[in-house]
CSV table of C-alpha atoms and ligand atoms in Angstrom, one decimal:
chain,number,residue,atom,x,y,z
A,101,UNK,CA,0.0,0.0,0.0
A,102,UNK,CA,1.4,3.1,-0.7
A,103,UNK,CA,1.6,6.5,1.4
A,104,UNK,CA,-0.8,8.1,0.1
A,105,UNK,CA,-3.5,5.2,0.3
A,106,UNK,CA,-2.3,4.0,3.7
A,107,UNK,CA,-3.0,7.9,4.8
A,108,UNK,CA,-6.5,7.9,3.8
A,109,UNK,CA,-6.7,4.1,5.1
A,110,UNK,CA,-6.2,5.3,9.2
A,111,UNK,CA,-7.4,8.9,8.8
A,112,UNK,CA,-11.0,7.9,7.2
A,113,UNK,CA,-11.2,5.1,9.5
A,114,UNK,CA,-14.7,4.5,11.0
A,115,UNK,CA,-14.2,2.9,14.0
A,116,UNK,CA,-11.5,5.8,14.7
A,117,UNK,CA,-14.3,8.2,13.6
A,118,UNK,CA,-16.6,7.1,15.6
A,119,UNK,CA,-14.5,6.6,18.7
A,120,UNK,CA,-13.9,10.1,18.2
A,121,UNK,CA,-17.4,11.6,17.8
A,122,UNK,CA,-17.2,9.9,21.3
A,123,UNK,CA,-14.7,11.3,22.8
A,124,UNK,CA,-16.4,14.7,21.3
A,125,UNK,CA,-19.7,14.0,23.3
A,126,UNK,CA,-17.7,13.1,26.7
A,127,UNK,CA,-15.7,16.8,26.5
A,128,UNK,CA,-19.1,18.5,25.4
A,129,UNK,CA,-20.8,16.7,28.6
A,130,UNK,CA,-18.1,17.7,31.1
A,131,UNK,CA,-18.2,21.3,29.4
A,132,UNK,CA,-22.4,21.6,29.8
A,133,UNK,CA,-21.6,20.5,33.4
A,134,UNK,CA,-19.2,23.4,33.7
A,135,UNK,CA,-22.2,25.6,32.2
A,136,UNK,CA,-21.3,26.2,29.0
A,137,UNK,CA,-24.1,26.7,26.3
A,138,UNK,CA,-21.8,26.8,23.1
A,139,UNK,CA,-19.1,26.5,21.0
A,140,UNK,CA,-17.9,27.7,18.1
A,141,UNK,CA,-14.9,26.6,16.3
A,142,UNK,CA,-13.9,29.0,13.5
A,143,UNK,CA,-12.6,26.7,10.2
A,144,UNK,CA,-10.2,29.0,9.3
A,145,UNK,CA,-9.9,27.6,5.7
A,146,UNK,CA,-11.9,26.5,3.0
A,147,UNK,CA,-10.3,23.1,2.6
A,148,UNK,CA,-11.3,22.3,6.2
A,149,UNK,CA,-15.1,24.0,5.3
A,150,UNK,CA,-15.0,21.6,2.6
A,151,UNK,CA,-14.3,18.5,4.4
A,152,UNK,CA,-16.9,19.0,7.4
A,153,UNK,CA,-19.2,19.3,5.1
A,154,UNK,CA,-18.5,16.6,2.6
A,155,UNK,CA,-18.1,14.0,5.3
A,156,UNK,CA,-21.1,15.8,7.4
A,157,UNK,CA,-19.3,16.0,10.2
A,158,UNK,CA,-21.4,18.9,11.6
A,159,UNK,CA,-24.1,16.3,11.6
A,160,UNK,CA,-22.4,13.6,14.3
A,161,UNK,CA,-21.5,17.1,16.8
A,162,UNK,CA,-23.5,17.3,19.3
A,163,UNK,CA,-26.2,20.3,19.5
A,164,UNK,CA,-23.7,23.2,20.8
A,165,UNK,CA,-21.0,22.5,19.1
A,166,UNK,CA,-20.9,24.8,16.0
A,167,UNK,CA,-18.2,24.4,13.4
A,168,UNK,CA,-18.1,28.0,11.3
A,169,UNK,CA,-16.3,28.9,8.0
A,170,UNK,CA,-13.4,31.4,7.9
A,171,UNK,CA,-11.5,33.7,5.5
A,172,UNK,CA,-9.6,31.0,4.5
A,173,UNK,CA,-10.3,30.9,0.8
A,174,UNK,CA,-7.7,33.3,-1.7
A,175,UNK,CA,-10.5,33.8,-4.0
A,176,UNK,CA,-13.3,35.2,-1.8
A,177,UNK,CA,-11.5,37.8,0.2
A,178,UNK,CA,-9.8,39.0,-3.6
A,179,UNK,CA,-10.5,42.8,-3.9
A,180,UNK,CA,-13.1,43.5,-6.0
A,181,UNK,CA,-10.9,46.3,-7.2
A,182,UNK,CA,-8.4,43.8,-8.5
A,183,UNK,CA,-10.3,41.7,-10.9
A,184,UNK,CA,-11.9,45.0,-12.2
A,185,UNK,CA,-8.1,45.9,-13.0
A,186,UNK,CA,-7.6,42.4,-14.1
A,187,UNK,CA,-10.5,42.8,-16.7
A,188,UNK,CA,-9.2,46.2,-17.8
A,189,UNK,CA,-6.4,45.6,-18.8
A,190,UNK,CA,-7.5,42.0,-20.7
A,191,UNK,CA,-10.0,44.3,-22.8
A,192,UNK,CA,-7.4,46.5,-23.4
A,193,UNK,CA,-5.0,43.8,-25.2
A,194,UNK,CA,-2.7,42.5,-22.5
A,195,UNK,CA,-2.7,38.5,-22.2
A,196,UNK,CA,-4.5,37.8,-18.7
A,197,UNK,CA,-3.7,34.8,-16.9
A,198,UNK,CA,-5.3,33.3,-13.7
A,199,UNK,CA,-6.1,30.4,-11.7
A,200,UNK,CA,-9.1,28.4,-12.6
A,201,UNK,CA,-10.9,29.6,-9.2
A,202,UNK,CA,-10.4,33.4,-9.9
A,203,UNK,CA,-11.3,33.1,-13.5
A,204,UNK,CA,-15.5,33.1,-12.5
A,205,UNK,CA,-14.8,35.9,-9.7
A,206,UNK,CA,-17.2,38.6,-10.3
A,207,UNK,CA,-16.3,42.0,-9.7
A,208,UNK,CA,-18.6,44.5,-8.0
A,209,UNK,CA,-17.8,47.5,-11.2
A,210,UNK,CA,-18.4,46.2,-15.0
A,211,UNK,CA,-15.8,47.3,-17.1
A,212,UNK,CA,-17.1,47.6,-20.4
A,213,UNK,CA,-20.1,45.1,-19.9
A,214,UNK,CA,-17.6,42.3,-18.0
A,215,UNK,CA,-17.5,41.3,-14.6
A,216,UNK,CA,-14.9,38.7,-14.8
A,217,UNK,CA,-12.3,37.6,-16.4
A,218,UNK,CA,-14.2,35.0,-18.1
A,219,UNK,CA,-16.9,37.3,-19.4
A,220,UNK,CA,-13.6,39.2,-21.0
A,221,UNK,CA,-13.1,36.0,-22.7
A,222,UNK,CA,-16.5,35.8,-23.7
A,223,UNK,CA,-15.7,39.6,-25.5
A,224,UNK,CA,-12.8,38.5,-27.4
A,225,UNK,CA,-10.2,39.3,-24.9
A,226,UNK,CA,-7.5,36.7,-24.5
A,227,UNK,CA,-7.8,35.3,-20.9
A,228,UNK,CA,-5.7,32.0,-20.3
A,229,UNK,CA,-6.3,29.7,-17.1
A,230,UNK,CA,-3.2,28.2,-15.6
A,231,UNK,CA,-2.4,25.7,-13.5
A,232,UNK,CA,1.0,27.5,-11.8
A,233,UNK,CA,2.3,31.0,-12.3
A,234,UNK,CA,5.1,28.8,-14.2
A,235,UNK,CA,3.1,27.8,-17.1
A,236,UNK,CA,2.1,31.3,-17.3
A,237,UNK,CA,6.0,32.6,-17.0
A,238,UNK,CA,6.9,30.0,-19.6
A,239,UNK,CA,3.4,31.5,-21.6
A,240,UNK,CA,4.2,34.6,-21.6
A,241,UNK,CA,7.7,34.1,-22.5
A,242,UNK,CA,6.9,32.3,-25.6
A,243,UNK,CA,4.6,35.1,-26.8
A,244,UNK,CA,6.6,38.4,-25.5
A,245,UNK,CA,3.4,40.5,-25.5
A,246,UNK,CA,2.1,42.2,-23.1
A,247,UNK,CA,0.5,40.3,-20.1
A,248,UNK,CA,-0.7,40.3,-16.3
A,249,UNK,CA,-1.0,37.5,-14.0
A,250,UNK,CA,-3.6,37.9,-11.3
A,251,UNK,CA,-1.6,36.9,-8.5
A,252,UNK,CA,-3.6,35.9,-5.8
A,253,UNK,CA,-2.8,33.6,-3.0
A,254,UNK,CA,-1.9,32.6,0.6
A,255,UNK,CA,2.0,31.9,2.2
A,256,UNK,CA,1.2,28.5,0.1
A,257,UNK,CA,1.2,30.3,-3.2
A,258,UNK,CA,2.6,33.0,-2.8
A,259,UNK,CA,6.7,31.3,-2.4
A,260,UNK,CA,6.2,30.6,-5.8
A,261,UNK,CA,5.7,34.0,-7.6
A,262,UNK,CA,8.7,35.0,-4.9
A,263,UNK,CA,11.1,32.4,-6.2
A,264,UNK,CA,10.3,33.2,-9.8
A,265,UNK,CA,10.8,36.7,-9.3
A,266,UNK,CA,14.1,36.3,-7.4
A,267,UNK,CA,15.7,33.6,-9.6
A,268,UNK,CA,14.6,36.4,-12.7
A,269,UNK,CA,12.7,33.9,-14.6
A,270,UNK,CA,9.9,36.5,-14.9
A,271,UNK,CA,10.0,37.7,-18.3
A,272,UNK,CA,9.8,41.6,-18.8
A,273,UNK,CA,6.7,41.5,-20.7
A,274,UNK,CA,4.9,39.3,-17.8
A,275,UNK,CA,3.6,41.5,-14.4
A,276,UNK,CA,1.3,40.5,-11.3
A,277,UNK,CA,-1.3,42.2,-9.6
A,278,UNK,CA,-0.1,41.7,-6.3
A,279,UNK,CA,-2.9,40.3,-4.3
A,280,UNK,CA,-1.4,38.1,-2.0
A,281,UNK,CA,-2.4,38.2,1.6
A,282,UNK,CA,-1.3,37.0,4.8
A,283,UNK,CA,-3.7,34.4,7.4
A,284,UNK,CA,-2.7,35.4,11.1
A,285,UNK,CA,-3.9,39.5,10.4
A,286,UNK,CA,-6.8,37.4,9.0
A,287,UNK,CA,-7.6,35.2,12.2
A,288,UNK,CA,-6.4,37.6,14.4
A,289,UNK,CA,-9.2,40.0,12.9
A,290,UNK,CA,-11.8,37.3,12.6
A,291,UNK,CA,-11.6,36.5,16.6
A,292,UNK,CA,-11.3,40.0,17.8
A,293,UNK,CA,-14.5,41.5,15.8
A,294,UNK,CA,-16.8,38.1,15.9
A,295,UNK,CA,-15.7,37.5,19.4
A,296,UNK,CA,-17.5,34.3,20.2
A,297,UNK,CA,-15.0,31.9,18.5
A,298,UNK,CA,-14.0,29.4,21.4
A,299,UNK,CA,-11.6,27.3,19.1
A,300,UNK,CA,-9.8,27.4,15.4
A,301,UNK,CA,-8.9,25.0,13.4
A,302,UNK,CA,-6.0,26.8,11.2
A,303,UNK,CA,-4.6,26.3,8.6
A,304,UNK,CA,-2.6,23.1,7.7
A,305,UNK,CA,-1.1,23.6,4.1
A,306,UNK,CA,-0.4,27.5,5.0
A,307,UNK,CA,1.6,26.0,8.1
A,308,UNK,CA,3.8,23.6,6.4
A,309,UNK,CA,5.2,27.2,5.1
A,310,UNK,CA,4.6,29.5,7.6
A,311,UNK,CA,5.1,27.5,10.5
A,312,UNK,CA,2.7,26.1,13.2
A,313,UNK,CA,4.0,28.7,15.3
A,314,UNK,CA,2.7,31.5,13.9
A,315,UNK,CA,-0.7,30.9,15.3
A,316,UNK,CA,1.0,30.6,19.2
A,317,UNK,CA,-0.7,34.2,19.4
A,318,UNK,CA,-4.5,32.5,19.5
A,319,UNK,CA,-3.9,30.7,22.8
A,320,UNK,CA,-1.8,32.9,24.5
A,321,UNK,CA,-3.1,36.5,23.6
A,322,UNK,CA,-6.9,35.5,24.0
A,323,UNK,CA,-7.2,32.1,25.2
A,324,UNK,CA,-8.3,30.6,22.0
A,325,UNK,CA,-7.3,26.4,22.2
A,326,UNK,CA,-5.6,26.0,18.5
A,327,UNK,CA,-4.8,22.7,16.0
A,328,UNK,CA,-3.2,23.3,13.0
A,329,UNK,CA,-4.9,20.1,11.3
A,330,UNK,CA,-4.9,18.0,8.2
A,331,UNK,CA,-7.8,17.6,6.0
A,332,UNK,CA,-9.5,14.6,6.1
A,333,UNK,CA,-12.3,13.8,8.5
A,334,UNK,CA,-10.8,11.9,11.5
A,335,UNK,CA,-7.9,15.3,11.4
A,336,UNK,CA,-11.1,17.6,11.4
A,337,UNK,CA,-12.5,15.5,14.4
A,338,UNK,CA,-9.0,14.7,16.2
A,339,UNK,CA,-9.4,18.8,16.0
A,340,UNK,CA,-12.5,19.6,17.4
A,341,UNK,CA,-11.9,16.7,20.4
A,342,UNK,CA,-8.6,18.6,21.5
A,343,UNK,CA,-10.2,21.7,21.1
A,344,UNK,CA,-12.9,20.8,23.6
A,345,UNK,CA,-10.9,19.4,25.7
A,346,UNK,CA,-8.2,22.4,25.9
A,347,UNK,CA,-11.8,24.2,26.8
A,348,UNK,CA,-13.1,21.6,29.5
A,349,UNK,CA,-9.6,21.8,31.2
A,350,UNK,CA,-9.0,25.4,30.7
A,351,UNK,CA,-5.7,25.3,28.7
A,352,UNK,CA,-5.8,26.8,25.8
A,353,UNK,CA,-2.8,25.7,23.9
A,354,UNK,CA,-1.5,25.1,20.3
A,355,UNK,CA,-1.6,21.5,18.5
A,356,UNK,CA,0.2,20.7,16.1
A,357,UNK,CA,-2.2,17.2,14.6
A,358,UNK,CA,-1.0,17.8,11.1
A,359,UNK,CA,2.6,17.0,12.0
A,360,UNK,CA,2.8,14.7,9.0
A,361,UNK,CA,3.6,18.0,7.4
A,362,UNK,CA,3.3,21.0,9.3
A,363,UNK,CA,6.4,21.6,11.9
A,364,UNK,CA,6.6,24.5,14.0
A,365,UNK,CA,9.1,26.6,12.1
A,366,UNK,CA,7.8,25.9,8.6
A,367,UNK,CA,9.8,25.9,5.4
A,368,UNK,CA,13.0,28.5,5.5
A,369,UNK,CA,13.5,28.4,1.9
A,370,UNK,CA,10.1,29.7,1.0
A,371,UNK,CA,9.9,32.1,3.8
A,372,UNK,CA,13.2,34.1,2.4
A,373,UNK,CA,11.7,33.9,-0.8
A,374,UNK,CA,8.9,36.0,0.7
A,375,UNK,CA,10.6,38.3,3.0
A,376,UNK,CA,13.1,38.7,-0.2
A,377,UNK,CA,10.7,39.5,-2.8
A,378,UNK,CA,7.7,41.1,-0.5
A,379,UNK,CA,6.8,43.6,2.1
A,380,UNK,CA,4.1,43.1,4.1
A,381,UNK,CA,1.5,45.5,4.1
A,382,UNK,CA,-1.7,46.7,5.3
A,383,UNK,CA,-4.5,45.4,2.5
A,384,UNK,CA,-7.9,44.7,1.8
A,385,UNK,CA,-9.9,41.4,2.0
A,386,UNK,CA,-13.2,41.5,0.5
A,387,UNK,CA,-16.2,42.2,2.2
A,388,UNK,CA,-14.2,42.9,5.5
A,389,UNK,CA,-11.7,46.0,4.5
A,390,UNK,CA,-8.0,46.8,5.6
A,391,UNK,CA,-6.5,44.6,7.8
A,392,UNK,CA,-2.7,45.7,9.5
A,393,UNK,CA,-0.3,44.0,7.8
A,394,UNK,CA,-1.9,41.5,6.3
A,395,UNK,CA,-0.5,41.8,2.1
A,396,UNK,CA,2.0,41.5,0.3
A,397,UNK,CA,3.4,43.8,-2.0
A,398,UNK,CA,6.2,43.7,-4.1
A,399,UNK,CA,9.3,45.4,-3.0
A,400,UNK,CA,10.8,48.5,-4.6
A,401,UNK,CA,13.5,46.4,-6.3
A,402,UNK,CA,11.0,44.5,-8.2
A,403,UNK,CA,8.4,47.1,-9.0
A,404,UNK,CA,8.9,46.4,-12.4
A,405,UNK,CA,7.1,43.5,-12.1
A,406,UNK,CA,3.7,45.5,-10.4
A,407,UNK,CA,1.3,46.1,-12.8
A,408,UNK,CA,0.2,49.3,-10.9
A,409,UNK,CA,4.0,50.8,-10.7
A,410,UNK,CA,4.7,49.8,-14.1
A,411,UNK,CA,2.0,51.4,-15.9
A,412,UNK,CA,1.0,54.0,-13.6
A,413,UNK,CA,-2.2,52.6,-12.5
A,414,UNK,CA,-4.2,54.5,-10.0
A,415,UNK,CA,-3.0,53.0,-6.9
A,416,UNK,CA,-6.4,51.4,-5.0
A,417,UNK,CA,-7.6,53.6,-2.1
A,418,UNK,CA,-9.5,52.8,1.5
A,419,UNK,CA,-12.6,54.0,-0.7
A,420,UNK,CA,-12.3,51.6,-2.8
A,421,UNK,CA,-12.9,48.6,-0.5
A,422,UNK,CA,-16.0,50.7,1.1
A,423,UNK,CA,-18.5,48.7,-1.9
A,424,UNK,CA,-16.6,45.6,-2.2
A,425,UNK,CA,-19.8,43.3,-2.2
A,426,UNK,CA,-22.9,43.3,-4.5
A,427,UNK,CA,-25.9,44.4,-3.1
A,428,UNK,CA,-27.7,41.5,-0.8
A,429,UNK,CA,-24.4,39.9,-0.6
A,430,UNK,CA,-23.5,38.4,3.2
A,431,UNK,CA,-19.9,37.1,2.1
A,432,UNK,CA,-18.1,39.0,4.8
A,433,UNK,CA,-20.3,38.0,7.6
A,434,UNK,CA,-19.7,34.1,6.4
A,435,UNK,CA,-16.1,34.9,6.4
A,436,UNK,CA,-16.1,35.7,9.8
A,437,UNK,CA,-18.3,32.9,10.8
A,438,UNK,CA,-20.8,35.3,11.9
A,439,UNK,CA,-23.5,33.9,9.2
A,440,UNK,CA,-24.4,30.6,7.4
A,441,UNK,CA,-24.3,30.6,3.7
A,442,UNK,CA,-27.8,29.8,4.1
A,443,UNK,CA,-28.7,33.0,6.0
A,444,UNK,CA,-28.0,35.0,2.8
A,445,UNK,CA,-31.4,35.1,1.1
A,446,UNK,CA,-29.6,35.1,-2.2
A,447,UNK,CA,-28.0,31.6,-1.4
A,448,UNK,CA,-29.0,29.5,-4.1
A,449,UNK,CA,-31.8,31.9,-5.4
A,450,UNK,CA,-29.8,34.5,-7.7
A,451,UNK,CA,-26.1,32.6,-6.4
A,452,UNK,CA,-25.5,29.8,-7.5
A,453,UNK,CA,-21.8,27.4,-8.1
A,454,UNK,CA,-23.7,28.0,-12.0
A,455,UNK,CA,-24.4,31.7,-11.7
A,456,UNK,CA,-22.1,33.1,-9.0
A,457,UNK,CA,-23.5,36.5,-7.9
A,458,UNK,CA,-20.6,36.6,-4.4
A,459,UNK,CA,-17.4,35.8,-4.4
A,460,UNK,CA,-18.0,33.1,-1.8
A,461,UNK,CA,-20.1,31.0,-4.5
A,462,UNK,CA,-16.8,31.0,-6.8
A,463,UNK,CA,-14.2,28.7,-5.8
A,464,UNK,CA,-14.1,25.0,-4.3
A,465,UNK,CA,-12.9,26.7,-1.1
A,466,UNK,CA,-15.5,29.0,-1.0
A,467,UNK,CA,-18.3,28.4,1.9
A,468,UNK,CA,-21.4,29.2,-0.3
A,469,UNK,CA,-20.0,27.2,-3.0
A,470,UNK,CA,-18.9,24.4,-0.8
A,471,UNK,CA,-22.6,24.4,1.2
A,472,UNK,CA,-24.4,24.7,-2.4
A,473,UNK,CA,-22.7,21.9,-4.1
A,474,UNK,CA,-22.2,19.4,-0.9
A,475,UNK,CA,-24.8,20.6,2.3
A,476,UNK,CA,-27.1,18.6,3.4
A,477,UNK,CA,-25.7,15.4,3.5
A,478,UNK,CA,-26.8,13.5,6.7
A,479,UNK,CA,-24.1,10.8,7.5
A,480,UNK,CA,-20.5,10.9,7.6
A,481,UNK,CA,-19.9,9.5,4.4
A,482,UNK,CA,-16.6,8.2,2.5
A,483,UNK,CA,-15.4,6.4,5.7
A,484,UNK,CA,-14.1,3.2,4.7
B,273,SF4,S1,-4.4,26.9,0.2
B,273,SF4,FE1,-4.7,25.2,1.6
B,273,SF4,S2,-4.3,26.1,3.6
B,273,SF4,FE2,-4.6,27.8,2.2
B,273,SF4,S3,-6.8,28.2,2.4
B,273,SF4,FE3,-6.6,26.8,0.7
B,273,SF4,S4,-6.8,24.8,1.6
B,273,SF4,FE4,-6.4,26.2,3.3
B,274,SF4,S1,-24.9,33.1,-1.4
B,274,SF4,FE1,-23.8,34.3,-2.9
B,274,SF4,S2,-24.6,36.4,-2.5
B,274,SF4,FE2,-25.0,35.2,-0.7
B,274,SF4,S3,-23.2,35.4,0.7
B,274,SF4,FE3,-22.9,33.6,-0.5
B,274,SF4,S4,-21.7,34.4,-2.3
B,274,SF4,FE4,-22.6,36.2,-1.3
């Protein structure tokens, strides 16, 4: 059996499952004891959204025990402002690459009668999808016009457009809209201005690069119990048993479950990629505004690679975030866990994974889309 199989064998293991959901129900009794009404355990990303509700692991919690999404998806917390720029300059004749996922984003603006990258398409602009900013570097080198990558992106993607840049393999023709952004501002925000998460379950691919340590700021600055966790379902419930039992004893700490992968320094290489390439700045995230350092942004020694430095582009303001959603649109409240996709009354109405009217109904990692295309299942499923 190889790795890969043999990881999936133990860690969607029934018996394990259900010992956990077990385990889950003991903690939740000893907390009700103690008095305590609820919890809520913030998944800070999408991937972690995604596999508590394809396995319907909300379903085998018991009533009290609330699992919320994050802003842990790139795509959804994308400044509008960005694709708008994105679009722009397609219809204007540059190349446009992007990830599949930010291809569909809408923008709030229409430039021209597009909302999106792939409605430039549609108007005879010449939009290409790519898999890694690579193929587009090798794309764009093959071609020499013109072209813009929108670069968005957590510390998991983000190493890669740093490494390029550094090791100059970035042709001259080729710049990024810099739309990076970093997850701690992110959490840190999320738990301050919600203020009823009792638990998160961060990130475990962002950690394998920034290190599990980076979220040591959860237990110890507001008593938030933490586990950096993998991604399938016994990981999710290994999570949410520490997590209430950090709460039933009263010590918060941080957990590292995902240590398959994750340690607590992360990967050096890729982190003086970053620091070479970018400085951290304060930036928007979509339907929640500026967050203190929280972006990256290319530094002066590369400006010739940002598309707004290069060709004078208005450089985007605070007003600019002020309208970031459509009208009706709840995506920053479901970003910070403070709604259900299924509170916005446009939720599969006029949004849907076919008709995205929010960001959040965009991308596999987006909690609308995820909730639209997987809710509702009753039993946890998949578990061999
Ligand atoms: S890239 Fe991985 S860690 Fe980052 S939000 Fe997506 S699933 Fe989570
Ligand atoms: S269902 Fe659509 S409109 Fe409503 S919050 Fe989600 S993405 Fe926004």
């Amino acid at each position: 059996m190889d790795l890969r199989r043999l990881t999936k064998t133990i860690f969607r293991d029934s018996l394990l499952a259900s010992q956990l959901a077990k385990l889950i129900n003991d903690y939740w009794r000893l907390l009700r004891s103690n008095g305590v009404e609820e919890v809520k355990i913030m998944n800070f990303c999408g991937t972690h959204e995604y596999t508590s509700t394809h396995y319907g692991i909300r379903n085998i919690l018991p009533q009290g025990v609330s699992l919320v999404a994050g802003p842990g998806c790139p795509v959804c917390i994308t400044p509008s402002y960005y694709v708008e720029t994105a679009v722009e300059l397609a219809l204007e004749g540059f190349t446009a690459y992007t990830y599949g996922d930010a291809y569909r984003l809408p923008a709030v603006r229409e430039v021209k009668g597009c909302r999106s990258l792939s409605d430039a398409r549609m108007a005879g602009a010449d939009v290409r999808v790519v898999y890694s900013f690579l193929d587009a570097v090798r794309d764009a080198a093959s071609h020499g016009k013109p072209a813009v990558f929108l670069a968005v992106g957590f510390e998991t993607t983000c190493p890669a457009y740093a490494s390029a840049i550094a090791s100059e393999m970035v042709p001259s023709n080729l710049t990024l809209i810099s739309a990076g952004r970093l997850t701690p501002p992110a959490a840190r925000y999320a738990v301050e201005r919600v203020g009823t998460v009792s638990g998160v379950i961060a990130p475990g691919h962002v950690s394998t690069i920034t290190g599990a340590g980076v979220w040591r700021f959860l237990p110890e600055e507001y008593g938030i119990p933490t586990v950096v966790t993998g991604f399938e379902p016994v990981d999710v419930l290994i999570a949410v048993a520490t997590i209430l039992k950090q709460l039933a004893e009263n010590k918060p700490g941080l957990v590292v479950e995902y240590s398959r992968t994750v340690t607590m320094d992360g990967n050096q290489r890729a982190k003086k990629f970053l620091s070479q390439v970018f400085d951290v700045v304060d930036s928007a995230w979509r339907g929640i505004g500026f967050i203190e350092k929280s972006g990256y942004s290319l530094r002066k020694q590369f400006e010739q690679y940002d598309v707004v430095k290069t060709f004078g582009l208005r450089e985007p303001g605070k007003d600019d975030w002020k309208n970031d959603l459509m009208p009706g649109c709840i995506c920053g409240q479901v970003i910070l866990g403070a709604a259900k996709p299924t509170d916005c009354p446009l939720f599969m109405k006029r949004c849907t994974p076919g008709t995205p009217y929010g960001p959040c109904m965009v991308s596999a990692e987006g909690a609308c889309s995820i909730w639209a295309r997987l809710g509702g299942r009753e039993r946890l499923v998949e578990v061999v």
